Amino acid sequence: MNAPSYRSLEQRFARMGAINEAAGMLHWDMAAVMPEGGHGARAEQLAVLGVIAHEMMTASDTAELLAAAEAEELDSWQRANLAEMHRLHTHATALSPRLVEAMTRARTACEKAWRAARPAGDFGAVIEPLRHVLDLTREAAAAKAEKLRLSPYEALMDEFEPGARIADITPIFDDYAAFLPDFLGRVLERQQSEGAPVEPAGPFPIATQKALGERVMGILGFDFRHGRLDTSLHPFCGGTPDDVRITTRYDELSFAGALMGVIHETGHALYERGLPEAWRRQPVGQARGMALHESQSLLIEMQAARSREFCAFLSPLLRETYPGNDAAFAPDNLFRLYTRVAPGFIRVDADEVTYPAHVILRYRLEQALISGDLALRDLPGAWNEGMRHLLGLAVTSDREGCLQDIHWFDGAFGYFPCYSLGAMNAAQFYASAAAADPGIPAALGRGDFSLLLAWLRENVHGLGSSLTTAEIVTRATGRPLDAGVFRAHLERRYLGV
Amino acid sequence: MNAPSYRSLEQRFARMGAINEAAGMLHWDMAAVMPEGGHGARAEQLAVLGVIAHEMMTASDTAELLAAAEAEELDSWQRANLAEMHRLHTHATALSPRLVEAMTRARTACEKAWRAARPAGDFGAVIEPLRHVLDLTREAAAAKAEKLRLSPYEALMDEFEPGARIADITPIFDDYAAFLPDFLGRVLERQQSEGAPVEPAGPFPIATQKALGERVMGILGFDFRHGRLDTSLHPFCGGTPDDVRITTRYDELSFAGALMGVIHETGHALYERGLPEAWRRQPVGQARGMALHESQSLLIEMQAARSREFCAFLSPLLRETYPGNDAAFAPDNLFRLYTRVAPGFIRVDADEVTYPAHVILRYRLEQALISGDLALRDLPGAWNEGMRHLLGLAVTSDREGCLQDIHWFDGAFGYFPCYSLGAMNAAQFYASAAAADPGIPAALGRGDFSLLLAWLRENVHGLGSSLTTAEIVTRATGRPLDAGVFRAHLERRYLGV
C-alpha cells in the first residue's frame, strides 16, 4: 500500500492521540490523587497540551492531506479512520479561535456562578452567565450545523454521539414518556404489595468495601495489569485503553452505592480495554460515542449485575464480606434492594425505570433552548411543569430542579440523551447476547462473565469507531435501536411479565 | 519594557515548561501508581512529549530569537533566564538527531543487558552494549565540549550541574581521599570502644510507618496542600514545584530506611517548593543543578535530621509510635544508630563518612573512561584496586563492584560527583545558617524547622537558576565550596572534636 497523505495523517493523529492520552492521565490524577494546591499548574499543563493538539489538528496542511487521502487506496479500517479524522477536523475547524476562547471563558464563569447558586436554589443568580454560555453555544451550533449539514442541536449531539439524530430519538423518547405513567403505577403498586426489602446494617469499613470492589471487578473481567481502582468525588472511568483508571466514592453507612459505582465504571473500563489494539491513539481506535459508552456501563450494571442471576452469585460473597446480614443478603432480597423503584427529583439518584423521564425532560428543554423557543427566564417553570407531567412530582426548589446538573452550566448541551440511549442499547445488546449464547445468564449466576465479555468484545468493543453506533447495533442485534426491547426488559424485571 | 524577542522566548519556554511538567507527572505516575501493563502506552506518551519539546527548542528561529534578545533591555532575572535558555539550547542543538536516537537505543539495550548481568556478576555479558553506550557518549561529549568550550567530561557534568569544573572538584576529592583512611580508622576505633547501639525491635506495620513519615514531613515543613507521599521501588522526588510528589519504600522489619528516605526526599521537595513562584515553567525558575539539589536533601537528612538535637526531638515521637523500644529510642542511642559508620561495597548503603570514597572512585574512573585512558575490559580491575586503596575492601564480585549502579549503563556519565559535592555544600550551608541564626540547632531539638527553612528559602531555594551554584554558595556562606567545613562537621560529629 502506498498512501503517503494517509500515512502522514496517521502520524499526525498518533501524536495527537498520545497528547490526548497524556491529558487523560493528568485529568485522572487531578480527580483522584492531586493535592488541591496543584490546580494552577495542572491547568497550565492541560491548556498547553490542548493548544498543541488543536494546532496540529488545524494546521494549514491538514485539510489538504485529508482531501488527498480520499483518493488513495485504503482498506476498510483505514477508510473508517480517515472518515473519523474528517469528522474531528470539521468539529475543530468549524469554530473560530475567538469563539472557542469566549466559550471557555464563559463556561468557567458560569460553572463558578452555578456552584454558588445551586445550594441556594437561586436560578436568578446564574441566569446571566448561563445566557452568555447559551448564546455562544447557539453560535457554535449554527457554525457546526452548516459544516456538518445537520440541525444545530444535532451538531451539538454529534460531538458526544456521532450520528445521533432528532428524527430517531424523539419518537423513542415520546413512546417512553407515554409508556411510563401507567407502567410506573403498576410497578409501585407491586413493590408496595411485596413490602420493603430488608436493608443491610453497617457500618461498612472503607478498606473492606474497596477490597470487595476489586474482587467484583476481577469477576467482571477487569484486568488489574492494565488498570486501577481509586477514589474521587464523582465516580468516573479515565486513563487509556492500556491503563484504565476507574474511581468510586465510599459511604461507611451504605456499601451499595460504591459497589454499583464500581460495577458501572467497570463496564466503561471493559469497553476501553477492548478497543482494537492495532488502532491505539488513532481516531478509529477510540470509543464510538457516549451513548454507546453508556450502553456498556449500563449493560454490566443494569442488565447483568442487577439481574436475579448475579444477585444469587453475589449473595454468599456479601454474607462472607459483611457477616450478620443474612436476611438482607438473601438472593431475592438483594434483587429487590437493587431494583427498587422510587420517583424522585434527582437524576443521578434515579432507578432505571424513572431515569429516562429525567433525560426526556432535559432533551426537550435543551432543544427548545437551542432553537430559541424557550427563554431562559422560563426554564424553571418549564422544568417544573415537565417533572409534574412526566413523574407527577412537584418541584419546590430549583436546587432540586433545573440547577441540579452541571451540564448546561458547563456548556454541555446535547449530552443528556446519551444516558437513556445507552440504557436502551444496553437492553438490546444484552437480549441479543443471551439469544446468541443462551448460557450467558446462567454463567452470570456462577460469577462467570467470560461468555458475555467475549460477545461484547466481538460485537462492540473491538469495533472501535470503525462503524457508526447504528451500524454496530444493527450488526450485533439484527436491527436498529428498538426501544421495545428496553420496555420488555422492564416489564419482565419489574412486573414479571 | 519592550523586548519582543525575549517575550517570544518566554512564551515558547513556558510551553516547554508546561510539557516538561506534564512529563514529570507522568514519570511520577509510572513509578508510583501505574499498573505494569501501562508501560507501552506511557512510553509513547512520553516520547511524543519529548519530541514536541525538543522540536520547540530546536525550531529554526530559536537561535535568532536568542541572539536578538541579547540586545534587548532586560532586568537581572530576565538576563539570567536568557542565559539559561542559551545553555539549554546549546545542549539540545549540540547533538545531531542521529546521535540522540542512537544513544537512546544504545542506553535501552545496555540497561536491559545490565539488568541481567548484575545479579550474575557477569561484567563480560554487558561489556559490548556498554562499549556502544560509551562510544556514543564520548562522541556526544566531544560535540558538546566544542560548543560549550569545556573539556568533554565537563561538558557531560554540565548537563547535571552547570558550572562544575574538574579544576575545582579534583583537589577537593583528592584531599578527602587523603583525609579518609586515618579519620575512618579513628571513627571505627571510637565506635568499637562504645559498643553497638541497641536496635529497635519490630515488626513495624507499613501503615504506621507511612503515618509517621507524613507526620515528620509536616514537621520538616512539607506542605501537603502542594504535595504527596507515595511508595515506589526507589525513593525519589518528582512532580512540580506546586505539586511535589515524593516516594519511599517500606520494610516491615526496619523503619529507619523508609523514614530516612522520607526525610531525604523531603529535603529535595522543600527545594522544589521554594523555587521562585514568579518564574514557574521558565528556565531560571528551575532548580539550579543536581549537586545543589543533593545539598538540600542532605542538609535536611544528614545535617539536620541526624543531628543530636533532632534525635532528642524524635525520641519521644518514636516511643509513642512504636511502644516497647525505650532503650533503642533513647536520644543518645538514636544518634548512634543514625550515625553508624561501616565501610561496605555498596554506595547506596554507605554512611556519610565513607560515601565520598564511593563517589571519588567513580569520578576518577569515569573521567578515565571518557578520556580513553581506561579501557572497558580493565574497568573491573581498576574498580577493585580503587576500593582497596580508598576503603581497604577486597571486592569479590562485580555484582558488588562495577555493576552495582545503573548510571553508566544508562549513559549517565558525569553525574556521580553531584552526590558528594552535595554533601559538602550541605555542611557549608548548614554551618552558615547556624552561624547566621544561632537558634537554628536548638529549634531542631523542638521540632521547629521554620528558622532553618526561612534561611534556605532566602539563600538557596528562592534563587532558582538566577545564579550559578558557586555564586549561590558564595553569596550564602561568604566563600566558594570549602570541603574543610564538611571535614570539620565529620570530626565534630564522629570524634567529638
PDB file of C-alpha atoms in Angstrom, chain A residues 14-15 18-19 21-22 25-26 28-29 32-38 40-42 44-45 48-49 51-52 55-56 224-228 240 242-243 245 281, chain B residues 14-15 18-19 21-22 25-26 28-29 32-38 40-42 44-45 48-49 51-52 55-56 224-228 240 242-243 245 281:
ATOM      1  CA  ALA A  14      -0.840   9.333  16.522  1.00  0.00           C
ATOM      2  CA  ARG A  15       0.883  12.343  18.053  1.00  0.00           C
ATOM      3  CA  ALA A  18      -0.540  10.445  22.600  1.00  0.00           C
ATOM      4  CA  ILE A  19      -1.107  14.032  23.744  1.00  0.00           C
ATOM      5  CA  GLU A  21      -3.724  10.173  26.409  1.00  0.00           C
ATOM      6  CA  ALA A  22      -1.281  12.258  28.439  1.00  0.00           C
ATOM      7  CA  MET A  25      -3.899  10.687  32.665  1.00  0.00           C
ATOM      8  CA  LEU A  26      -3.454  14.206  34.058  1.00  0.00           C
ATOM      9  CA  TRP A  28      -7.435  11.283  36.237  1.00  0.00           C
ATOM     10  CA  ASP A  29      -4.634  12.464  38.516  1.00  0.00           C
ATOM     11  CA  ALA A  32      -8.104  11.048  42.079  1.00  0.00           C
ATOM     12  CA  VAL A  33      -4.817  11.995  43.745  1.00  0.00           C
ATOM     13  CA  MET A  34      -3.760  15.597  43.134  1.00  0.00           C
ATOM     14  CA  PRO A  35      -3.393  17.837  46.192  1.00  0.00           C
ATOM     15  CA  GLU A  36      -5.575  20.943  45.996  1.00  0.00           C
ATOM     16  CA  GLY A  37      -2.606  23.285  45.553  1.00  0.00           C
ATOM     17  CA  GLY A  38      -1.766  21.625  42.265  1.00  0.00           C
ATOM     18  CA  GLY A  40      -2.957  26.166  38.931  1.00  0.00           C
ATOM     19  CA  ALA A  41      -0.027  24.275  37.471  1.00  0.00           C
ATOM     20  CA  ARG A  42      -2.266  21.486  36.232  1.00  0.00           C
ATOM     21  CA  GLU A  44      -1.381  25.312  32.653  1.00  0.00           C
ATOM     22  CA  GLN A  45      -0.236  21.830  31.676  1.00  0.00           C
ATOM     23  CA  VAL A  48      -0.749  23.775  26.716  1.00  0.00           C
ATOM     24  CA  LEU A  49      -1.453  20.165  25.753  1.00  0.00           C
ATOM     25  CA  VAL A  51      -3.432  24.091  22.420  1.00  0.00           C
ATOM     26  CA  ILE A  52      -0.732  21.876  20.913  1.00  0.00           C
ATOM     27  CA  GLU A  55      -2.715  23.398  16.495  1.00  0.00           C
ATOM     28  CA  MET A  56      -1.822  20.027  14.991  1.00  0.00           C
ATOM     29  CA  PHE A 224      -5.516  -5.148  37.034  1.00  0.00           C
ATOM     30  CA  ARG A 225      -2.328  -5.389  34.971  1.00  0.00           C
ATOM     31  CA  HIS A 226      -3.974  -2.701  32.862  1.00  0.00           C
ATOM     32  CA  GLY A 227      -5.874  -0.601  35.343  1.00  0.00           C
ATOM     33  CA  ARG A 228      -6.641   0.577  38.866  1.00  0.00           C
ATOM     34  CA  THR A 240      -6.246   4.964  28.486  1.00  0.00           C
ATOM     35  CA  ASP A 242      -3.916   0.082  28.235  1.00  0.00           C
ATOM     36  CA  ASP A 243      -4.193   1.692  31.659  1.00  0.00           C
ATOM     37  CA  ARG A 245      -8.378   4.116  35.803  1.00  0.00           C
ATOM     38  CA  ARG A 281      -4.151   6.510  19.510  1.00  0.00           C
TER      39      ARG A 281
ATOM     40  CA  ALA B  14       6.595  28.485  29.123  1.00  0.00           C
ATOM     41  CA  ARG B  15       5.076  25.954  26.745  1.00  0.00           C
ATOM     42  CA  ALA B  18       4.348  23.004  30.855  1.00  0.00           C
ATOM     43  CA  ILE B  19       5.180  19.996  28.671  1.00  0.00           C
ATOM     44  CA  GLU B  21       5.820  19.391  33.958  1.00  0.00           C
ATOM     45  CA  ALA B  22       3.276  17.106  32.291  1.00  0.00           C
ATOM     46  CA  MET B  25       3.809  13.970  36.429  1.00  0.00           C
ATOM     47  CA  LEU B  26       3.617  11.021  34.032  1.00  0.00           C
ATOM     48  CA  TRP B  28       5.851  10.023  38.836  1.00  0.00           C
ATOM     49  CA  ASP B  29       2.727   8.094  37.893  1.00  0.00           C
ATOM     50  CA  ALA B  32       4.325   5.239  41.918  1.00  0.00           C
ATOM     51  CA  VAL B  33       0.922   4.043  40.709  1.00  0.00           C
ATOM     52  CA  MET B  34       0.911   2.809  37.104  1.00  0.00           C
ATOM     53  CA  PRO B  35      -0.068  -0.824  36.523  1.00  0.00           C
ATOM     54  CA  GLU B  36       2.610  -2.795  34.705  1.00  0.00           C
ATOM     55  CA  GLY B  37       0.546  -3.115  31.511  1.00  0.00           C
ATOM     56  CA  GLY B  38       0.627   0.654  31.083  1.00  0.00           C
ATOM     57  CA  GLY B  40       3.855   0.664  26.312  1.00  0.00           C
ATOM     58  CA  ALA B  41       1.317   3.468  26.125  1.00  0.00           C
ATOM     59  CA  ARG B  42       3.237   5.550  28.645  1.00  0.00           C
ATOM     60  CA  GLU B  44       4.517   6.569  23.580  1.00  0.00           C
ATOM     61  CA  GLN B  45       3.103   9.483  25.575  1.00  0.00           C
ATOM     62  CA  VAL B  48       5.761  12.357  21.928  1.00  0.00           C
ATOM     63  CA  LEU B  49       6.016  14.962  24.696  1.00  0.00           C
ATOM     64  CA  VAL B  51       9.821  15.159  20.707  1.00  0.00           C
ATOM     65  CA  ILE B  52       7.444  18.135  20.839  1.00  0.00           C
ATOM     66  CA  GLU B  55      11.170  20.500  18.311  1.00  0.00           C
ATOM     67  CA  MET B  56      10.206  23.728  20.065  1.00  0.00           C
ATOM     68  CA  PHE B 224       0.514  18.663  51.909  1.00  0.00           C
ATOM     69  CA  ARG B 225      -1.700  21.119  50.042  1.00  0.00           C
ATOM     70  CA  HIS B 226       1.111  21.059  47.485  1.00  0.00           C
ATOM     71  CA  GLY B 227       2.360  17.513  47.567  1.00  0.00           C
ATOM     72  CA  ARG B 228       2.015  13.838  48.473  1.00  0.00           C
ATOM     73  CA  THR B 240       6.310  20.010  40.055  1.00  0.00           C
ATOM     74  CA  ASP B 242       3.291  23.337  43.082  1.00  0.00           C
ATOM     75  CA  ASP B 243       2.626  19.623  43.419  1.00  0.00           C
ATOM     76  CA  ARG B 245       5.425  14.086  44.843  1.00  0.00           C
ATOM     77  CA  ARG B 281       7.972  26.909  33.964  1.00  0.00           C
TER      78      ARG B 281
END
